[in-house]
Coordinates of C-alpha atoms and ligand atoms in Angstrom, one line a residue:
Chain A
X1 CA 3.3 -2.3 -30.6
X2 CA 1.8 0.5 -32.5
X3 CA -2.1 -0.9 -33.8
X4 CA -0.9 -0.8 -38.1
X5 CA 2.1 -0.5 -37.7
X6 CA 4.2 0.3 -41.0
X7 CA 7.6 -1.5 -41.9
X8 CA 9.3 -3.6 -44.1
X9 CA 10.0 -7.3 -44.8
X10 CA 13.6 -7.5 -46.1
X11 CA 13.9 -11.0 -48.3
X12 CA 17.6 -11.0 -48.0
X13 CA 17.4 -14.3 -50.4
X14 CA 16.3 -11.6 -53.1
X15 CA 18.7 -9.0 -52.8
X16 CA 20.4 -8.9 -56.0
X17 CA 22.9 -5.8 -54.5
X18 CA 22.2 -3.4 -57.7
X19 CA 21.8 -0.8 -54.8
X20 CA 18.2 1.1 -56.3
X21 CA 17.0 1.3 -53.0
X22 CA 20.2 2.7 -51.5
X23 CA 20.4 5.8 -54.8
X24 CA 16.3 6.1 -53.9
X25 CA 16.6 6.7 -50.5
X26 CA 19.8 9.7 -51.5
X27 CA 17.6 11.1 -54.1
X28 CA 14.0 10.8 -52.0
X29 CA 15.9 12.4 -48.9
X30 CA 17.9 14.9 -50.8
X31 CA 20.6 13.3 -49.2
X32 CA 25.1 15.0 -49.8
X33 CA 27.6 13.4 -50.2
X34 CA 29.7 12.4 -46.9
X35 CA 31.9 15.4 -45.4
X36 CA 35.0 16.3 -46.5
X37 CA 36.1 14.5 -43.2
X38 CA 34.8 10.9 -45.1
X39 CA 36.2 12.0 -48.1
X40 CA 39.3 12.6 -47.2
X41 CA 39.6 9.2 -44.7
X42 CA 38.2 6.9 -47.7
X43 CA 34.9 6.3 -45.9
X44 CA 32.8 7.9 -47.8
X45 CA 33.6 5.5 -50.8
X46 CA 35.0 2.4 -50.5
X47 CA 35.8 1.2 -53.7
X48 CA 36.9 -2.0 -52.4
X49 CA 34.3 -4.5 -52.8
X50 CA 30.6 -4.2 -54.2
X51 CA 30.0 -2.4 -50.9
X52 CA 30.6 1.2 -51.7
X53 CA 29.8 2.9 -48.4
X54 CA 30.8 0.5 -46.3
X55 CA 28.3 1.4 -43.8
X56 CA 24.9 3.3 -42.8
X57 CA 25.5 7.4 -41.6
X58 CA 24.0 10.1 -41.2
X59 CA 24.2 10.9 -45.2
X60 CA 23.8 7.0 -45.8
X61 CA 20.3 6.3 -44.8
X62 CA 20.7 3.1 -46.7
X63 CA 23.4 0.2 -47.3
X64 CA 23.2 -2.6 -49.1
X65 CA 26.4 -4.8 -47.0
X66 CA 27.8 -7.7 -49.4
X67 CA 29.0 -10.3 -47.3
X68 CA 31.6 -13.1 -49.6
X69 CA 31.9 -15.7 -48.8
X70 CA 34.1 -18.4 -49.5
X71 CA 35.2 -22.0 -49.0
X72 CA 38.9 -22.9 -47.6
X73 CA 40.6 -23.9 -50.9
X74 CA 38.3 -21.1 -52.7
X75 CA 36.7 -23.1 -55.3
X76 CA 33.2 -22.5 -53.9
X77 CA 32.0 -18.9 -53.2
X78 CA 28.9 -17.3 -52.4
X79 CA 27.5 -13.1 -51.4
X80 CA 24.9 -12.6 -48.9
X81 CA 23.2 -9.4 -49.4
X82 CA 21.1 -7.3 -47.1
X83 CA 19.9 -3.9 -47.7
X84 CA 20.2 -2.5 -44.0
X85 CA 19.1 0.8 -42.6
X86 CA 17.2 1.2 -39.1
X87 CA 15.3 -0.9 -38.2
X88 CA 12.4 1.0 -36.4
X89 CA 12.6 -1.2 -33.0
X90 CA 9.7 -1.5 -31.2
X91 CA 11.6 -0.8 -27.4
X92 CA 14.5 1.5 -29.6
X93 CA 17.7 2.4 -27.7
X94 CA 17.6 5.8 -29.0
X95 CA 14.2 6.9 -28.6
X96 CA 14.8 5.6 -24.7
X97 CA 17.7 7.4 -23.9
X98 CA 16.8 10.7 -26.4
X99 CA 16.8 14.0 -23.6
X100 CA 14.7 16.2 -25.0
X101 CA 11.5 14.1 -27.6
X102 CA 13.8 14.5 -30.7
X103 CA 13.2 10.8 -31.6
X104 CA 9.3 10.3 -31.1
X105 CA 7.1 7.1 -32.5
X106 CA 4.8 8.2 -35.1
X107 CA 1.7 7.4 -35.5
X108 CA 3.3 4.7 -37.7
X109 CA 5.2 2.4 -35.1
X110 CA 7.9 4.1 -36.7
X111 CA 10.5 6.6 -35.3
X112 CA 11.5 9.5 -36.3
X113 CA 13.3 12.6 -35.7
X114 CA 11.9 16.3 -34.7
X115 CA 15.1 18.0 -36.3
X116 CA 15.0 21.1 -35.1
X117 CA 14.3 19.4 -31.3
X118 CA 17.4 17.8 -31.7
X119 CA 20.7 19.5 -29.7
X120 CA 23.5 17.0 -30.9
X121 CA 23.8 15.7 -27.7
X122 CA 24.5 11.9 -29.2
X123 CA 23.6 9.8 -26.7
X124 CA 21.2 8.1 -29.1
X125 CA 24.0 6.7 -31.3
X126 CA 26.0 5.1 -28.3
X127 CA 22.7 3.5 -27.6
X128 CA 21.2 2.5 -30.6
X129 CA 21.8 -1.7 -30.5
X130 CA 22.6 -1.6 -34.3
X131 CA 25.1 1.4 -34.8
X132 CA 22.3 2.9 -36.8
X133 CA 21.7 6.6 -36.1
X134 CA 25.0 9.0 -36.4
X135 CA 26.0 12.2 -36.1
X136 CA 26.4 15.0 -38.6
X137 CA 28.6 17.0 -38.7
X138 CA 27.3 19.7 -40.7
X139 CA 24.1 20.6 -39.5
X140 CA 25.0 19.9 -35.7
X141 CA 22.1 16.9 -35.2
X142 CA 21.9 12.9 -35.7
X143 CA 20.2 11.7 -39.1
X144 CA 19.4 8.0 -39.5
X145 CA 16.1 6.5 -41.7
X146 CA 13.2 7.6 -40.9
X147 CA 10.8 5.4 -42.8
X148 CA 9.6 8.4 -45.9
X149 CA 7.8 9.5 -43.4
X150 CA 6.5 12.1 -45.6
X151 CA 5.4 9.6 -48.0
X152 CA 3.7 7.1 -45.8
X153 CA 1.3 10.0 -44.5
X154 CA 0.6 10.2 -48.2
X155 CA 0.6 6.8 -48.1
X156 CA 3.3 6.2 -50.9
X157 CA 5.4 3.7 -48.6
X158 CA 9.0 3.7 -48.4
X159 CA 11.4 4.9 -51.6
X160 CA 13.5 2.4 -50.7
X161 CA 11.0 -0.3 -51.5
X162 CA 8.9 1.0 -54.7
X163 CA 12.9 1.2 -56.6
X164 CA 13.4 -2.3 -55.8
X165 CA 13.6 -4.3 -58.7
X166 CA 13.1 -8.0 -57.0
X167 CA 11.0 -7.4 -54.0
X168 CA 13.8 -8.2 -51.6
X169 CA 12.1 -4.8 -49.9
X170 CA 8.4 -4.6 -49.1
X171 CA 7.0 -2.5 -47.2
X172 CA 3.7 -2.5 -45.7
X173 CA 1.5 -3.7 -42.4
X174 CA 3.9 -4.7 -39.9
X175 CA 1.2 -8.2 -39.5
X176 CA 0.8 -9.0 -43.1
X177 CA 4.7 -8.3 -43.6
X178 CA 5.1 -11.0 -40.9
X179 CA 2.5 -13.4 -42.4
X180 CA 4.2 -13.0 -45.6
X181 CA 7.8 -13.4 -43.8
X182 CA 6.3 -16.6 -42.2
X183 CA 5.4 -17.8 -45.7
X184 CA 8.4 -17.5 -47.9
X185 CA 9.9 -18.9 -44.7
X186 CA 8.2 -22.3 -44.9
X187 CA 8.3 -22.0 -49.1
X188 CA 12.2 -21.9 -48.6
X189 CA 12.1 -24.9 -45.9
X190 CA 10.7 -27.0 -48.5
X191 CA 13.3 -25.9 -51.3
X192 CA 16.1 -27.5 -49.2
X193 CA 17.2 -24.2 -48.1
X194 CA 16.6 -24.7 -44.5
X195 CA 19.2 -21.9 -43.3
X196 CA 16.3 -19.1 -43.6
X197 CA 14.8 -17.6 -41.0
X198 CA 13.3 -14.4 -39.6
X199 CA 15.6 -11.6 -37.1
X200 CA 13.8 -9.4 -35.7
X201 CA 10.2 -11.3 -35.2
X202 CA 9.8 -14.9 -33.6
X203 CA 7.3 -16.4 -36.0
X204 CA 8.1 -19.8 -35.1
X205 CA 11.0 -21.4 -37.6
X206 CA 13.9 -23.0 -37.0
X207 CA 16.7 -24.1 -39.5
X208 CA 20.1 -25.8 -40.0
X209 CA 22.7 -23.6 -42.2
X210 CA 23.5 -25.5 -44.9
X211 CA 26.2 -23.4 -46.2
X212 CA 29.6 -21.3 -45.6
X213 CA 31.4 -21.4 -42.4
X214 CA 28.7 -21.7 -40.2
X215 CA 27.5 -25.1 -41.7
X216 CA 25.3 -27.6 -39.4
X217 CA 24.7 -24.5 -36.9
X218 CA 21.0 -24.5 -36.0
X219 CA 19.2 -21.0 -36.5
X220 CA 15.6 -19.8 -35.2
X221 CA 13.9 -16.7 -35.4
X222 CA 14.2 -13.9 -33.2
X223 CA 12.0 -11.4 -31.6
X224 CA 14.9 -8.9 -30.6
X225 CA 14.4 -5.7 -28.2
X226 CA 10.5 -6.2 -28.4
X227 CA 10.5 -7.1 -32.6
X228 CA 11.4 -5.2 -35.3
X229 CA 9.5 -3.2 -37.7
X230 CA 12.0 -2.9 -40.2
X231 CA 13.0 -7.0 -40.2
X232 CA 14.7 -9.4 -41.7
X233 CA 15.1 -13.2 -43.9
X234 CA 18.5 -14.2 -43.1
X235 CA 20.5 -17.4 -44.7
X236 CA 23.4 -17.3 -41.3
X237 CA 23.8 -16.1 -38.4
X238 CA 23.2 -12.3 -37.2
X239 CA 26.7 -12.2 -37.1
X240 CA 27.8 -12.6 -40.4
X241 CA 25.5 -9.5 -41.5
X242 CA 27.0 -7.5 -38.6
X243 CA 23.8 -7.3 -36.8
X244 CA 24.0 -8.8 -32.6
X245 CA 22.9 -11.6 -32.0
X246 CA 21.1 -10.5 -28.7
X247 CA 21.1 -6.8 -28.6
X248 CA 20.1 -4.9 -25.6
X249 CA 18.8 -1.8 -24.5
X250 CA 20.7 0.1 -22.5
X251 CA 18.2 0.8 -19.9
X252 CA 19.3 -2.4 -18.8
X253 CA 22.1 -1.1 -16.7
X254 CA 20.5 2.6 -15.6
X255 CA 18.9 1.0 -12.2
X256 CA 22.2 -1.2 -10.8
X257 CA 24.6 1.5 -11.7
X258 CA 22.5 4.0 -10.3
X259 CA 22.2 1.7 -7.2
X260 CA 26.4 1.0 -7.2
X261 CA 26.9 5.2 -7.3
X262 CA 24.0 5.5 -4.8
X263 CA 25.4 2.6 -2.3
X264 CA 29.2 4.1 -2.8
X265 CA 28.1 7.7 -2.8
X266 CA 27.2 6.2 0.8
X267 CA 30.0 5.6 1.8
X268 CA 31.9 8.6 0.8
X269 CA 30.2 10.2 3.3
X270 CA 30.4 7.9 6.2
X271 CA 34.2 8.0 4.7
X272 CA 34.2 11.4 5.0
X273 CA 32.4 11.6 8.3
X274 CA 35.0 9.6 10.0
X275 CA 38.1 11.6 8.0
X276 CA 36.8 14.7 9.9
X277 CA 36.2 12.5 13.5
X278 CA 38.6 10.3 13.7
X279 CA 41.8 12.2 11.7
X280 CA 45.4 10.4 11.5
X281 CA 47.9 13.9 12.3
X282 CA 50.2 14.4 9.5
X283 CA 54.1 14.6 10.1
X284 CA 54.9 18.0 11.4
X285 CA 54.5 20.6 8.9
X286 CA 56.8 23.3 9.3
X287 CA 55.0 26.3 10.5
X288 CA 51.4 24.8 11.0
X289 CA 48.8 25.5 13.4
X290 CA 48.3 24.3 16.5
X291 CA 46.2 21.1 17.6
X292 CA 42.9 22.7 18.2
X293 CA 40.4 21.4 20.1
X294 CA 37.2 20.3 18.3
X295 CA 34.7 23.0 18.2
X296 CA 31.0 23.2 18.1
X297 CA 29.3 24.0 14.2
X298 CA 28.8 27.4 13.8
Chain B
X1 CA 28.7 -10.2 -32.1
X2 CA 29.9 -7.1 -33.8
X3 CA 31.2 -3.9 -32.0
X4 CA 29.3 -0.3 -33.3
X5 CA 31.2 2.5 -31.7
X6 CA 30.9 6.3 -31.2
X7 CA 32.4 8.4 -33.5
X8 CA 35.9 10.0 -32.5
X9 CA 34.6 13.1 -31.8
X10 CA 31.8 11.5 -29.2
X11 CA 35.4 11.0 -27.3
X12 CA 37.0 14.3 -27.6
X13 CA 39.6 15.9 -25.4
X14 CA 37.2 17.9 -24.1
X15 CA 34.8 16.0 -23.2
X16 CA 37.7 14.2 -20.7
X17 CA 38.1 18.3 -19.5
X18 CA 34.1 19.1 -19.0
X19 CA 33.6 15.4 -17.0
X20 CA 37.3 16.2 -15.0
X21 CA 36.2 19.6 -14.8
X22 CA 32.6 18.9 -13.1
X23 CA 33.9 15.9 -11.5
X24 CA 36.1 18.1 -9.3
X25 CA 33.1 21.4 -8.8
X26 CA 31.3 18.3 -7.5
X27 CA 34.1 16.7 -4.9
X28 CA 35.3 20.0 -3.8
X29 CA 31.6 21.1 -2.9
X30 CA 31.6 17.6 -1.1
X31 CA 34.7 18.6 1.2
X32 CA 32.8 21.8 1.7
X33 CA 29.8 19.9 3.0
X34 CA 31.7 17.7 5.1
X35 CA 34.2 20.6 6.6
X36 CA 30.8 23.0 7.0
X37 CA 29.0 21.0 9.4
X38 CA 31.4 18.1 11.4
X39 CA 34.7 19.9 11.0
X40 CA 36.8 22.1 13.0
X41 CA 37.8 25.8 12.8
X42 CA 41.0 25.6 10.7
X43 CA 38.7 23.3 8.1
X44 CA 36.3 25.3 7.6
X45 CA 38.8 27.8 6.8
X46 CA 40.7 25.8 4.0
X47 CA 36.5 24.6 3.2
X48 CA 36.1 28.6 2.4
X49 CA 39.1 29.1 0.8
X50 CA 38.0 26.2 -1.5
X51 CA 34.4 26.9 -1.2
X52 CA 35.9 29.9 -4.7
X53 CA 36.5 26.8 -6.8
X54 CA 33.0 24.4 -7.6
X55 CA 31.0 28.0 -9.0
X56 CA 33.8 28.6 -11.5
X57 CA 34.3 25.6 -13.0
X58 CA 30.9 24.3 -13.3
X59 CA 31.2 27.8 -15.4
X60 CA 34.1 26.5 -17.2
X61 CA 32.1 23.2 -18.3
X62 CA 29.3 25.1 -19.0
X63 CA 31.4 26.7 -21.8
X64 CA 33.5 23.6 -23.3
X65 CA 30.4 21.7 -23.1
X66 CA 29.0 24.9 -25.4
X67 CA 31.5 24.8 -27.5
X68 CA 31.4 20.8 -27.9
X69 CA 27.4 21.2 -28.6
X70 CA 27.1 24.5 -29.9
X71 CA 24.1 26.5 -29.8
X72 CA 23.8 27.3 -26.2
X73 CA 20.0 27.9 -27.1
X74 CA 19.1 24.5 -28.4
X75 CA 20.4 23.1 -24.3
X76 CA 16.8 24.7 -23.2
X77 CA 14.7 21.6 -25.2
X78 CA 16.5 19.6 -22.2
X79 CA 14.3 21.7 -19.9
X80 CA 11.3 22.5 -21.7
X81 CA 9.2 20.7 -24.1
X82 CA 9.8 21.7 -27.7
X83 CA 6.5 23.0 -28.9
X84 CA 7.9 20.7 -32.3
X85 CA 7.9 18.0 -30.1
X86 CA 3.8 18.1 -29.5
X87 CA 3.7 13.7 -28.6
X88 CA 5.4 15.1 -25.2
X89 CA 3.8 16.7 -22.0
X90 CA 4.4 20.4 -21.4
X91 CA 6.2 22.6 -19.8
X92 CA 9.1 20.7 -18.0
X93 CA 10.8 18.0 -20.2
X94 CA 11.2 14.7 -18.7
X95 CA 11.9 11.5 -19.9
X96 CA 12.7 8.7 -17.1
X97 CA 13.9 6.9 -19.1
X98 CA 16.6 8.8 -19.8
X99 CA 20.1 10.0 -17.2
X100 CA 20.4 12.7 -19.0
X101 CA 17.3 13.9 -18.7
X102 CA 17.9 13.4 -14.7
X103 CA 21.1 14.5 -14.6
X104 CA 20.5 18.2 -15.7
X105 CA 18.6 18.6 -14.0
X106 CA 21.1 17.6 -10.6
X107 CA 23.3 19.5 -12.6
X108 CA 21.5 22.6 -13.0
X109 CA 20.1 22.7 -9.1
X110 CA 24.3 21.6 -8.1
X111 CA 25.2 24.8 -10.7
X112 CA 22.8 27.0 -8.3
X113 CA 23.7 25.3 -4.9
X114 CA 27.6 26.7 -5.6
X115 CA 27.0 30.0 -5.8
X116 CA 26.5 29.2 -1.8
X117 CA 30.0 28.7 -1.2
X118 CA 31.2 31.0 -3.2
X119 CA 29.2 34.1 -1.3
X120 CA 30.6 32.3 2.0
X121 CA 34.4 32.1 0.5
X122 CA 34.1 36.1 -0.5
X123 CA 32.5 36.6 3.4
X124 CA 34.9 34.7 5.3
X125 CA 37.7 36.6 2.6
X126 CA 35.8 40.1 3.6
X127 CA 34.5 40.6 -0.3
X128 CA 31.1 40.2 0.7
X129 CA 29.5 43.6 0.9
X130 CA 25.9 42.8 2.2
X131 CA 24.2 39.7 3.3
X132 CA 27.1 38.1 6.5
X133 CA 24.9 36.2 8.3
X134 CA 22.3 35.1 5.6
X135 CA 25.4 33.6 3.8
X136 CA 27.1 32.0 7.0
X137 CA 23.7 30.5 7.8
X138 CA 23.5 28.6 4.4
X139 CA 26.9 27.8 4.6
X140 CA 27.2 26.2 7.4
X141 CA 23.7 24.7 7.9
X142 CA 24.2 20.7 8.2
X143 CA 20.5 19.8 7.1
X144 CA 21.2 22.5 3.9
X145 CA 24.5 21.5 3.6
X146 CA 23.4 17.9 3.4
X147 CA 20.8 18.3 0.5
X148 CA 24.0 20.1 -0.9
X149 CA 26.3 16.7 -1.0
X150 CA 24.0 15.0 -1.8
X151 CA 23.7 16.8 -5.4
X152 CA 27.6 16.7 -4.9
X153 CA 27.7 13.6 -5.3
X154 CA 25.0 13.0 -7.5
X155 CA 26.5 15.5 -9.9
X156 CA 30.0 12.4 -9.4
X157 CA 28.3 10.0 -10.6
X158 CA 26.3 11.6 -13.4
X159 CA 28.7 11.2 -16.1
X160 CA 29.1 7.2 -14.9
X161 CA 25.7 6.0 -15.2
X162 CA 25.5 7.6 -18.6
X163 CA 28.0 6.1 -19.7
X164 CA 26.6 2.7 -18.1
X165 CA 23.4 2.9 -19.8
X166 CA 24.8 3.2 -23.7
X167 CA 25.6 0.2 -26.0
X168 CA 29.4 1.0 -26.3
X169 CA 32.4 -1.6 -25.0
X170 CA 34.0 -1.2 -21.2
X171 CA 31.1 1.7 -21.1
X172 CA 28.2 -0.9 -20.3
X173 CA 30.1 -4.2 -20.1
X174 CA 29.7 -3.7 -16.5
X175 CA 27.0 -1.6 -14.1
X176 CA 30.3 -0.1 -11.8
X177 CA 30.8 3.5 -13.7
X178 CA 28.5 5.5 -11.9
X179 CA 30.2 4.1 -8.4
X180 CA 33.8 4.6 -9.8
X181 CA 32.4 8.1 -11.4
X182 CA 31.3 9.2 -7.7
X183 CA 34.6 8.0 -6.3
X184 CA 37.0 9.7 -8.5
X185 CA 34.9 12.9 -8.0
X186 CA 35.4 12.5 -4.3
X187 CA 39.7 11.6 -4.7
X188 CA 39.8 15.0 -6.8
X189 CA 38.0 16.8 -4.0
X190 CA 39.6 15.7 -1.3
X191 CA 42.9 15.4 -3.3
X192 CA 42.1 20.0 -4.4
X193 CA 41.8 19.8 -0.6
X194 CA 44.9 18.6 0.4
X195 CA 46.4 21.1 -2.3
X196 CA 45.0 24.0 0.2
X197 CA 45.3 22.2 3.5
X198 CA 49.6 22.1 2.7
X199 CA 49.4 25.8 1.4
X200 CA 47.3 27.1 3.9
X201 CA 49.3 24.9 6.4
X202 CA 46.3 23.7 7.8
X203 CA 48.1 20.9 10.5
X204 CA 44.2 19.8 12.3
X205 CA 43.0 19.7 7.9
X206 CA 45.9 18.0 6.4
X207 CA 45.0 15.3 9.3
X208 CA 41.2 15.5 7.8
X209 CA 42.7 15.0 4.3
X210 CA 45.0 12.4 5.3
X211 CA 42.4 9.9 6.5
X212 CA 40.0 10.6 3.9
X213 CA 42.4 9.8 1.0
X214 CA 43.0 6.9 3.0
X215 CA 39.5 5.6 2.6
X216 CA 38.7 6.9 -0.9
X217 CA 41.6 5.0 -2.7
X218 CA 41.2 2.6 -0.9
X219 CA 37.5 1.9 -2.1
X220 CA 38.6 3.0 -5.9
X221 CA 41.1 0.7 -5.8
X222 CA 38.4 -2.1 -5.0
X223 CA 35.6 -0.5 -7.3
X224 CA 38.6 -0.6 -9.9
X225 CA 39.5 -4.2 -8.7
X226 CA 36.1 -5.3 -9.1
X227 CA 35.1 -3.6 -12.6
X228 CA 38.7 -4.8 -14.1
X229 CA 38.4 -8.4 -12.6
X230 CA 34.3 -8.3 -14.5
X231 CA 36.0 -7.1 -17.3
X232 CA 38.6 -9.8 -17.5
X233 CA 35.5 -11.8 -16.6
X234 CA 33.2 -10.9 -20.0
X235 CA 36.7 -11.1 -21.8
X236 CA 36.5 -7.6 -22.9
X237 CA 39.7 -5.8 -20.6
X238 CA 41.8 -5.5 -23.8
X239 CA 41.2 -2.1 -24.4
X240 CA 41.9 -1.3 -20.7
X241 CA 44.5 -3.5 -19.9
X242 CA 46.6 -3.5 -23.2
X243 CA 45.8 -0.9 -25.3
X244 CA 48.2 2.1 -26.6
X245 CA 45.4 3.8 -29.1
X246 CA 44.7 6.6 -27.4
X247 CA 46.8 5.8 -24.6
X248 CA 44.0 4.3 -23.2
X249 CA 46.0 1.3 -21.1
X250 CA 49.3 3.8 -19.9
X251 CA 46.5 6.6 -19.1
X252 CA 44.6 4.5 -16.8
X253 CA 47.3 2.1 -14.9
X254 CA 49.7 4.7 -14.5
X255 CA 47.6 7.7 -14.4
X256 CA 44.3 6.4 -12.5
X257 CA 45.4 3.4 -10.5
X258 CA 49.4 4.5 -10.4
X259 CA 48.6 8.2 -9.4
X260 CA 44.8 8.2 -8.1
X261 CA 44.9 5.4 -6.4
X262 CA 48.5 3.8 -5.7
X263 CA 50.1 6.2 -4.8
X264 CA 48.3 8.5 -2.2
X265 CA 47.3 5.4 -0.4
X266 CA 50.6 4.6 0.6
X267 CA 51.6 8.2 1.3
X268 CA 48.9 8.0 3.3
X269 CA 48.6 5.0 5.6
X270 CA 52.6 4.7 5.7
X271 CA 53.1 8.3 6.7
X272 CA 55.9 7.9 4.3
X273 CA 58.2 10.8 4.0
X274 CA 60.2 11.0 -0.1
X275 CA 62.3 12.9 -1.0
X276 CA 63.3 14.1 -4.5
X277 CA 66.0 16.6 -5.4
X278 CA 65.3 18.3 -1.8
X279 CA 61.4 18.8 -2.7
X280 CA 59.0 16.5 0.0
X281 CA 56.9 14.3 -2.5
X282 CA 55.0 13.1 -0.5
X283 CA 53.5 16.7 0.8
X284 CA 50.1 16.8 0.2
X285 CA 49.9 19.6 -2.0
X286 CA 52.2 17.3 -4.0
X287 CA 50.1 13.7 -3.2
X288 CA 47.4 15.5 -4.5
X289 CA 49.0 17.6 -7.5
X290 CA 49.4 13.8 -8.9
X291 CA 45.7 12.3 -7.9
X292 CA 44.4 14.9 -9.8
X293 CA 46.2 14.2 -12.8
X294 CA 45.3 10.8 -12.0
X295 CA 41.6 11.7 -12.2
X296 CA 41.9 13.5 -15.2
X297 CA 44.0 10.4 -16.3
X298 CA 40.9 8.4 -15.3
X299 CA 37.9 10.3 -17.3
X300 CA 40.5 9.6 -20.3
X301 CA 41.4 6.4 -20.4
X302 CA 36.8 5.5 -19.6
X303 CA 36.0 7.6 -22.0
X304 CA 38.3 6.6 -25.1
X305 CA 38.3 2.8 -24.1
X306 CA 35.0 2.6 -25.9
X307 CA 36.8 3.6 -29.1
X308 CA 40.1 1.8 -28.3
X309 CA 37.9 -1.8 -28.3
X310 CA 37.4 -1.0 -31.9
X311 CA 40.5 -0.3 -33.1
X312 CA 41.7 -3.0 -31.4
Ligands
SF4_401 S1 18.1 0.7 -34.6 FE1 18.9 1.9 -33.4 S2 18.0 4.0 -34.2 FE2 16.8 2.8 -35.5 S3 14.8 3.1 -34.2 FE3 16.4 0.8 -33.1 S4 17.6 2.0 -31.5 FE4 16.4 4.2 -32.6

């Protein structure tokens, strides 16, 4: 981990879903509305719930998720909210597959993009285990949250955290944020909210879900892809928040896939040689050339 | 676990065509390398004519890629470290954990090597004004052709390894894509050689192609069976087995399995002669053409399977 890495702790229990962070992100980074196709296909503004964009995209680098849970008889309900963005993974799938060096690790441990180096190959889009990074049809390059690199350089921290009225988003040194998260989980557990745990780092907490469809299930802090510099305090299983329970690096497949390809190529070589040495003659081909004796290679 | 998937744009038809064309160039070059080094005179004649294809096919793949991505000058960032990416050592760029980087260099070398069979084809047809001796030596040198075949097969497997090294459904659920892609490339090459041998009435070569197709389709069949069984065991086979989204399942079963594997396998192993409206549909020309269609269907269905997984 980068010494003095900076990141964010997202305490979902404090989120009221006001979307101040989403607006601040749009404003600071001068992000336009989504492209015409997204508007046409009703992906730009859902208007089906309080969740207005539904997903992260090249122009929505932050997205406040609304998760509505009802009891079967619909007499009980709860909202889970979560301000989502790039996690600035310690082992970032996007960065590991980038073939041009456009994606890079900053001095703050975050993952940024050199826009003028990106060729728009979209390999990172398929590699991110969280579905974060997105292709921008307008520029032919990819975009995602860059943790307000410019603000970090001037010591201002991220625009989203600055605008959050409930401190659901906190910007700071990852080590400090981890201590803060551990304390917050302990506090919630002491209040009987044993659902609380940390997604991104293993700080040693475990608990039991007390509400919703997963009531009774055990939850534990989890370190994923080497740790997340933007990490979360959750109150239900990761899948409820649209997060993978076991995100993986795409590189896990590289050696075995290359190995299978190599073995297949070797078998092909032998098959090809055998085909020329032990050829099975075709049924009579009209006007075909007469059989020839093997000849030396010229 | 929630599934994230690439935008439909990523899996557009152009990408399928790009992969098909580059894979076919690789497969044809593989056949030429075999024919030129271990074949008989007739095989070398067929190989020489086939030599006209890999270079233009690679050119078409490059044009498709350029149209797909736009701004061809930016491709230089794949090879030379852009000064803006100062964190990386230069002057040549290599991210050791990115298959796309290795693939770029492999394809670059392979693309350059395709000039050899092209010049040899010109020599063979009397259209090469100079350099006969050196071209002939290059095109028939066993060591040189072995190296060419290695690059051809590496190019053939590249897209498969690339898909494997992602986090997309079906693409990254198994380790087999690299193997599947290289085998389907060789299948395409032998199918094209079958068409050429049939048209040139090269009986000896046709025999080698038939034997080759038998072995390659058998290998492809085994890999496809392992692939599907693997997906079934993981509970993620639905996009390939049952979805008609983007014609994925029909293209896979009718095209990749039926036309590219089963039909050539049955025709070559049984030697059966099938006549349909006075056309010999078991001729290598027909078998080869159908197999090429099947190889394209394979690329299409695998590429679109990730989208189908989400649609499902
Ligand atoms: S969340 Fe995705 S885009 Fe962000 S650093 Fe991790 S892999 Fe890259």
